[in-house]
Amino acid sequence: MGNRTALITGSSRGIGLQIARHLAAEGFALTMSARNEPGLADAALTLRADGAQVLAVPANLAVEDDVRRLAAAHGDHYGGMDLLVLNGGVAAQHPVADTPMKTYDLLLNVNLRAQFVLVQAALPLLRHTAAERPRHGAKIVALSSITGKVSEPGLAAYAASKAGLISLCETITLEESGAGVTATAICPGYVDTDMTALKKQTLAAEAMLSTRDVAELVMAVSRLSAHAVVPSMVLTRAGNPLWRA
Ligand SMILES: NC(=O)c1ccc[n+]([C@@H]2O[C@H](COP(=O)([O-])OP(=O)(O)OC[C@H]3O[C@@H](n4cnc5c(N)ncnc54)[C@H](OP(=O)(O)O)[C@@H]3O)[C@@H](O)[C@H]2O)c1
């Protein structure tokens, strides 16, 4: 049996790139994806320079055909899938009263609908690998958010998409764990990445979680047997935020 394989969306930078680095260091062969081709190519090149096997597939999560093509590219290249990391996502901040519906649609489309489509498209590959490695199974890890657990003002559309992702993970485990496929939603507070650039005007980068902290949790989930499931887990910042982002 060959290397374990993982598909990570939004892996050209931020949390997704860190997860890709950790997985490659553990010997996973990867499919990396994002919209921006040069950015994705650079990220893939860096990992390959460290010896990783990387397939880079540009895809826009807002486009259903791209999402299905991404899963198919991984399947054609590797023949199965041990781990699907639903990481790519977008954020926006507006009160409910002033949220443009265009923004709402974009957040729900990219952060939830695309993840649903990708799970649908990847399930045959995940089931196939789970059947080949019954002790380990195959896993889905979704980057939700602490706001998917506890609401914050200004983040209604984002939080709704992330709460949906927690629910999706639970349903996947209920429906698919008999076939060896389980799902986990990771729910961090603020992480120091491009996504939190604006937030850094009021919260220092050093006070945020690091991408490494998040990647460590993904690695822990990736090592569990097929019999153990963490439906979701919250990663909060030290100090007094606890259930706040
Ligand atoms: N940063 C935080 O505080 C935080 C906290 C909790 C949860 N999260 C979640 O963690 C995940 C990663 O966040 P991050 O902070 O690493 O974000 P980031 O630094 O903004 O990186 C986002 C990644 O997703 C890709 N992406 C964005 N829109 C896309 C689209 N429409 N189609 C395909 N790829 C797309 C980006 O590449 P391209 O732009 O080239 O497409 C990039 O690779 C997200 O789901 C986010 O909601 C983040």
GROMACS .gro file of C-alpha atoms and ligand atoms in nm:
model
  293
    1MET     CA    1   0.000   0.000   0.000
    2GLY     CA    2   0.134   0.345  -0.094
    3ASN     CA    3   0.156   0.668   0.099
    4ARG     CA    4  -0.149   0.802   0.273
    5THR     CA    5  -0.301   1.085   0.070
    6ALA     CA    6  -0.473   1.409   0.169
    7LEU     CA    7  -0.660   1.680  -0.021
    8ILE     CA    8  -0.639   2.022   0.146
    9THR     CA    9  -0.839   2.316   0.011
   10GLY     CA   10  -0.715   2.671   0.065
   11SER     CA   11  -0.363   2.538   0.107
   12SER     CA   12  -0.165   2.814  -0.069
   13ARG     CA   13  -0.127   3.011   0.256
   14GLY     CA   14  -0.246   3.047   0.615
   15ILE     CA   15  -0.387   2.754   0.807
   16GLY     CA   16  -0.417   2.531   0.499
   17LEU     CA   17  -0.052   2.567   0.403
   18GLN     CA   18   0.056   2.487   0.760
   19ILE     CA   19  -0.163   2.176   0.761
   20ALA     CA   20  -0.008   2.073   0.428
   21ARG     CA   21   0.343   2.116   0.576
   22HIS     CA   22   0.257   1.902   0.879
   23LEU     CA   23   0.096   1.629   0.668
   24ALA     CA   24   0.388   1.621   0.423
   25ALA     CA   25   0.632   1.587   0.714
   26GLU     CA   26   0.433   1.282   0.825
   27GLY     CA   27   0.465   1.127   0.476
   28PHE     CA   28   0.125   1.210   0.327
   29ALA     CA   29   0.113   1.266  -0.050
   30LEU     CA   30  -0.092   1.579  -0.108
   31THR     CA   31  -0.334   1.756  -0.334
   32MET     CA   32  -0.315   2.129  -0.268
   33SER     CA   33  -0.570   2.377  -0.400
   34ALA     CA   34  -0.658   2.748  -0.409
   35ARG     CA   35  -0.777   3.001  -0.671
   36ASN     CA   36  -0.458   3.200  -0.730
   37GLU     CA   37  -0.238   2.985  -0.956
   38PRO     CA   38   0.103   3.151  -0.893
   39GLY     CA   39   0.045   3.152  -0.516
   40LEU     CA   40  -0.053   2.786  -0.524
   41ALA     CA   41   0.241   2.694  -0.749
   42ASP     CA   42   0.484   2.868  -0.509
   43ALA     CA   43   0.342   2.687  -0.207
   44ALA     CA   44   0.357   2.352  -0.386
   45LEU     CA   45   0.715   2.419  -0.495
   46THR     CA   46   0.825   2.487  -0.137
   47LEU     CA   47   0.682   2.159  -0.016
   48ARG     CA   48   0.827   1.964  -0.309
   49ALA     CA   49   1.168   2.114  -0.230
   50ASP     CA   50   1.134   1.946   0.112
   51GLY     CA   51   1.062   1.612  -0.056
   52ALA     CA   52   0.682   1.611  -0.053
   53GLN     CA   53   0.470   1.459  -0.329
   54VAL     CA   54   0.229   1.736  -0.430
   55LEU     CA   55  -0.042   1.765  -0.694
   56ALA     CA   56  -0.146   2.131  -0.729
   57VAL     CA   57  -0.500   2.190  -0.862
   58PRO     CA   58  -0.625   2.548  -0.899
   59ALA     CA   59  -0.998   2.562  -0.822
   60ASN     CA   60  -1.255   2.817  -0.712
   61LEU     CA   61  -1.478   2.682  -0.434
   62ALA     CA   62  -1.751   2.918  -0.551
   63VAL     CA   63  -1.777   2.719  -0.877
   64GLU     CA   64  -1.938   2.375  -0.841
   65ASP     CA   65  -1.768   2.230  -1.150
   66ASP     CA   66  -1.428   2.334  -1.010
   67VAL     CA   67  -1.504   2.159  -0.681
   68ARG     CA   68  -1.604   1.834  -0.852
   69ARG     CA   69  -1.302   1.857  -1.085
   70LEU     CA   70  -1.076   1.896  -0.780
   71ALA     CA   71  -1.198   1.572  -0.618
   72ALA     CA   72  -1.171   1.392  -0.952
   73ALA     CA   73  -0.812   1.515  -1.003
   74HIS     CA   74  -0.713   1.375  -0.663
   75GLY     CA   75  -0.885   1.043  -0.743
   76ASP     CA   76  -0.725   1.012  -1.088
   77HIS     CA   77  -0.381   1.084  -0.944
   78TYR     CA   78  -0.387   0.882  -0.621
   79GLY     CA   79  -0.677   0.635  -0.655
   80GLY     CA   80  -0.811   0.692  -0.302
   81MET     CA   81  -0.817   0.945  -0.019
   82ASP     CA   82  -0.720   0.905   0.348
   83LEU     CA   83  -0.792   1.261   0.457
   84LEU     CA   84  -1.002   1.546   0.322
   85VAL     CA   85  -0.931   1.883   0.484
   86LEU     CA   86  -1.215   2.129   0.420
   87ASN     CA   87  -1.012   2.441   0.491
   88GLY     CA   88  -1.065   2.699   0.215
   89GLY     CA   89  -1.304   2.970   0.327
   90VAL     CA   90  -1.385   3.341   0.334
   91ALA     CA   91  -1.493   3.586   0.604
   92ALA     CA   92  -1.681   3.916   0.616
   93GLN     CA   93  -1.805   4.134   0.899
   94HIS     CA   94  -2.146   4.310   0.896
   95PRO     CA   95  -2.434   4.339   1.143
   96VAL     CA   96  -2.739   4.135   1.036
   97ALA     CA   97  -2.926   4.457   0.957
   98ASP     CA   98  -2.664   4.569   0.706
   99THR     CA   99  -2.538   4.243   0.555
  100PRO     CA  100  -2.556   4.264   0.175
  101MET     CA  101  -2.726   3.946   0.050
  102LYS     CA  102  -2.448   3.915  -0.207
  103THR     CA  103  -2.203   3.878   0.081
  104TYR     CA  104  -2.433   3.634   0.260
  105ASP     CA  105  -2.460   3.422  -0.057
  106LEU     CA  106  -2.083   3.422  -0.111
  107LEU     CA  107  -2.008   3.313   0.247
  108LEU     CA  108  -2.269   3.039   0.249
  109ASN     CA  109  -2.168   2.924  -0.099
  110VAL     CA  110  -1.792   2.903  -0.036
  111ASN     CA  111  -1.795   2.806   0.333
  112LEU     CA  112  -2.079   2.555   0.331
  113ARG     CA  113  -2.226   2.463  -0.009
  114ALA     CA  114  -1.885   2.401  -0.167
  115GLN     CA  115  -1.783   2.185   0.130
  116PHE     CA  116  -2.102   1.980   0.088
  117VAL     CA  117  -2.030   1.931  -0.283
  118LEU     CA  118  -1.668   1.837  -0.217
  119VAL     CA  119  -1.772   1.581   0.044
  120GLN     CA  120  -2.021   1.430  -0.204
  121ALA     CA  121  -1.753   1.412  -0.474
  122ALA     CA  122  -1.484   1.273  -0.241
  123LEU     CA  123  -1.692   1.013  -0.053
  124PRO     CA  124  -1.634   0.729  -0.303
  125LEU     CA  125  -1.257   0.783  -0.268
  126LEU     CA  126  -1.275   0.804   0.113
  127ARG     CA  127  -1.490   0.488   0.134
  128HIS     CA  128  -1.251   0.306  -0.098
  129THR     CA  129  -0.949   0.392   0.119
  130ALA     CA  130  -1.138   0.315   0.442
  131ALA     CA  131  -1.216  -0.032   0.304
  132GLU     CA  132  -0.847  -0.083   0.222
  133ARG     CA  133  -0.732   0.037   0.568
  134PRO     CA  134  -1.015  -0.067   0.801
  135ARG     CA  135  -0.823  -0.010   1.123
  136HIS     CA  136  -0.752   0.350   1.035
  137GLY     CA  137  -1.048   0.438   0.817
  138ALA     CA  138  -1.064   0.766   0.626
  139LYS     CA  139  -1.129   1.108   0.771
  140ILE     CA  140  -1.272   1.448   0.696
  141VAL     CA  141  -1.153   1.749   0.895
  142ALA     CA  142  -1.340   2.078   0.847
  143LEU     CA  143  -1.213   2.421   0.949
  144SER     CA  144  -1.516   2.560   1.124
  145SER     CA  145  -1.478   2.841   1.379
  146ILE     CA  146  -1.546   2.913   1.745
  147THR     CA  147  -1.819   3.144   1.608
  148GLY     CA  148  -1.993   2.832   1.477
  149LYS     CA  149  -2.037   2.730   1.843
  150VAL     CA  150  -2.101   3.067   2.009
  151SER     CA  151  -2.229   3.368   1.813
  152GLU     CA  152  -2.047   3.701   1.795
  153PRO     CA  153  -2.196   4.033   1.683
  154GLY     CA  154  -2.105   4.125   1.327
  155LEU     CA  155  -2.035   3.770   1.214
  156ALA     CA  156  -2.383   3.628   1.156
  157ALA     CA  157  -2.338   3.503   0.798
  158TYR     CA  158  -1.987   3.369   0.864
  159ALA     CA  159  -2.097   3.203   1.188
  160ALA     CA  160  -2.404   3.048   1.023
  161SER     CA  161  -2.182   2.892   0.756
  162LYS     CA  162  -1.944   2.758   1.021
  163ALA     CA  163  -2.227   2.623   1.241
  164GLY     CA  164  -2.355   2.445   0.930
  165LEU     CA  165  -2.015   2.285   0.888
  166ILE     CA  166  -2.024   2.146   1.244
  167SER     CA  167  -2.365   1.995   1.170
  168LEU     CA  168  -2.244   1.855   0.837
  169CYS     CA  169  -1.952   1.680   1.011
  170GLU     CA  170  -2.187   1.520   1.263
  171THR     CA  171  -2.418   1.392   0.989
  172ILE     CA  172  -2.127   1.253   0.788
  173THR     CA  173  -2.011   1.052   1.091
  174LEU     CA  174  -2.365   0.923   1.153
  175GLU     CA  175  -2.414   0.822   0.789
  176GLU     CA  176  -2.065   0.709   0.689
  177SER     CA  177  -1.879   0.571   0.992
  178GLY     CA  178  -2.018   0.224   0.910
  179ALA     CA  179  -1.811   0.257   0.591
  180GLY     CA  180  -1.510   0.379   0.793
  181VAL     CA  181  -1.543   0.750   0.711
  182THR     CA  182  -1.569   0.995   1.002
  183ALA     CA  183  -1.564   1.375   1.028
  184THR     CA  184  -1.435   1.634   1.273
  185ALA     CA  185  -1.497   2.010   1.285
  186ILE     CA  186  -1.215   2.218   1.432
  187CYS     CA  187  -1.340   2.546   1.581
  188PRO     CA  188  -1.060   2.796   1.649
  189GLY     CA  189  -1.073   3.152   1.774
  190TYR     CA  190  -0.868   3.418   1.591
  191VAL     CA  191  -0.564   3.271   1.413
  192ASP     CA  192  -0.274   3.485   1.287
  193THR     CA  193  -0.325   3.470   0.907
  194ASP     CA  194  -0.421   3.701   0.619
  195MET     CA  195  -0.786   3.649   0.711
  196THR     CA  196  -0.739   3.835   1.039
  197ALA     CA  197  -0.539   4.126   0.888
  198LEU     CA  198  -0.809   4.382   0.983
  199LYS     CA  199  -0.854   4.236   1.330
  200LYS     CA  200  -0.485   4.301   1.395
  201GLN     CA  201  -0.571   4.673   1.428
  202THR     CA  202  -0.727   4.587   1.767
  203LEU     CA  203  -0.577   4.248   1.859
  204ALA     CA  204  -0.203   4.180   1.836
  205ALA     CA  205  -0.095   3.891   1.615
  206GLU     CA  206   0.091   3.747   1.917
  207ALA     CA  207  -0.239   3.725   2.106
  208MET     CA  208  -0.389   3.511   1.829
  209LEU     CA  209  -0.362   3.137   1.784
  210SER     CA  210  -0.088   3.016   1.552
  211THR     CA  211  -0.143   2.811   1.237
  212ARG     CA  212   0.078   2.546   1.401
  213ASP     CA  213  -0.169   2.507   1.689
  214VAL     CA  214  -0.445   2.432   1.440
  215ALA     CA  215  -0.228   2.198   1.231
  216GLU     CA  216  -0.138   1.999   1.546
  217LEU     CA  217  -0.507   1.924   1.601
  218VAL     CA  218  -0.547   1.806   1.243
  219MET     CA  219  -0.250   1.574   1.289
  220ALA     CA  220  -0.398   1.434   1.612
  221VAL     CA  221  -0.727   1.358   1.436
  222SER     CA  222  -0.540   1.201   1.143
  223ARG     CA  223  -0.380   0.949   1.382
  224LEU     CA  224  -0.703   0.825   1.543
  225SER     CA  225  -0.831   0.475   1.469
  226ALA     CA  226  -1.153   0.427   1.274
  227HIS     CA  227  -1.330   0.358   1.607
  228ALA     CA  228  -1.259   0.697   1.764
  229VAL     CA  229  -1.440   1.012   1.656
  230VAL     CA  230  -1.406   1.370   1.778
  231PRO     CA  231  -1.721   1.536   1.636
  232SER     CA  232  -1.590   1.887   1.699
  233MET     CA  233  -1.333   2.066   1.909
  234VAL     CA  234  -1.288   2.425   2.017
  235LEU     CA  235  -0.944   2.586   2.019
  236THR     CA  236  -0.951   2.904   2.221
  237ARG     CA  237  -0.692   3.172   2.298
  238ALA     CA  238  -0.527   3.180   2.641
  239GLY     CA  239  -0.638   3.458   2.877
  240ASN     CA  240  -1.002   3.552   2.918
  241PRO     CA  241  -1.166   3.504   2.574
  242LEU     CA  242  -1.258   3.135   2.639
  243TRP     CA  243  -1.574   3.098   2.422
  244ARG     CA  244  -1.519   3.427   2.235
  245ALA     CA  245  -1.313   3.444   1.914
  246LIG     N1  246  -0.786   3.298   1.062
  246LIG     C1  247  -0.876   3.278   1.158
  246LIG     O1  248  -0.885   3.353   1.258
  246LIG     C2  249  -0.970   3.161   1.151
  246LIG     C3  250  -1.037   3.122   1.267
  246LIG     C4  251  -1.127   3.016   1.262
  246LIG     C5  252  -1.146   2.949   1.143
  246LIG     N2  253  -1.080   2.989   1.030
  246LIG     C6  254  -1.108   2.916   0.907
  246LIG     O2  255  -0.991   2.851   0.866
  246LIG     C7  256  -0.986   2.842   0.722
  246LIG     C8  257  -0.854   2.897   0.671
  246LIG     O3  258  -0.844   3.032   0.714
  246LIG     P1  259  -0.712   3.120   0.698
  246LIG     O4  260  -0.711   3.216   0.810
  246LIG     O5  261  -0.594   3.033   0.674
  246LIG     O6  262  -0.751   3.201   0.563
  246LIG     P2  263  -0.656   3.280   0.461
  246LIG     O7  264  -0.526   3.310   0.522
  246LIG     O8  265  -0.744   3.391   0.412
  246LIG     O9  266  -0.635   3.172   0.344
  246LIG     C9  267  -0.747   3.127   0.274
  246LIG    C10  268  -0.709   3.016   0.178
  246LIG    O10  269  -0.828   2.976   0.109
  246LIG    C11  270  -0.815   3.004  -0.031
  246LIG     N3  271  -0.944   3.052  -0.080
  246LIG    C12  272  -1.012   3.163  -0.044
  246LIG     N4  273  -1.125   3.174  -0.114
  246LIG    C13  274  -1.130   3.066  -0.198
  246LIG    C14  275  -1.220   3.022  -0.298
  246LIG     N5  276  -1.332   3.091  -0.330
  246LIG     N6  277  -1.191   2.909  -0.364
  246LIG    C15  278  -1.078   2.840  -0.338
  246LIG     N7  279  -0.990   2.875  -0.245
  246LIG    C16  280  -1.015   2.989  -0.176
  246LIG    C17  281  -0.704   3.109  -0.040
  246LIG    O11  282  -0.634   3.109  -0.163
  246LIG     P3  283  -0.684   3.196  -0.290
  246LIG    O12  284  -0.715   3.334  -0.239
  246LIG    O13  285  -0.573   3.190  -0.388
  246LIG    O14  286  -0.806   3.124  -0.341
  246LIG    C18  287  -0.611   3.063   0.073
  246LIG    O15  288  -0.533   2.953   0.029
  246LIG    C19  289  -1.109   2.918   0.673
  246LIG    O16  290  -1.213   2.829   0.647
  246LIG    C20  291  -1.145   3.006   0.790
  246LIG    O17  292  -1.281   3.043   0.792
  246LIG    C21  293  -0.991   3.093   1.032
   0.00000   0.00000   0.00000
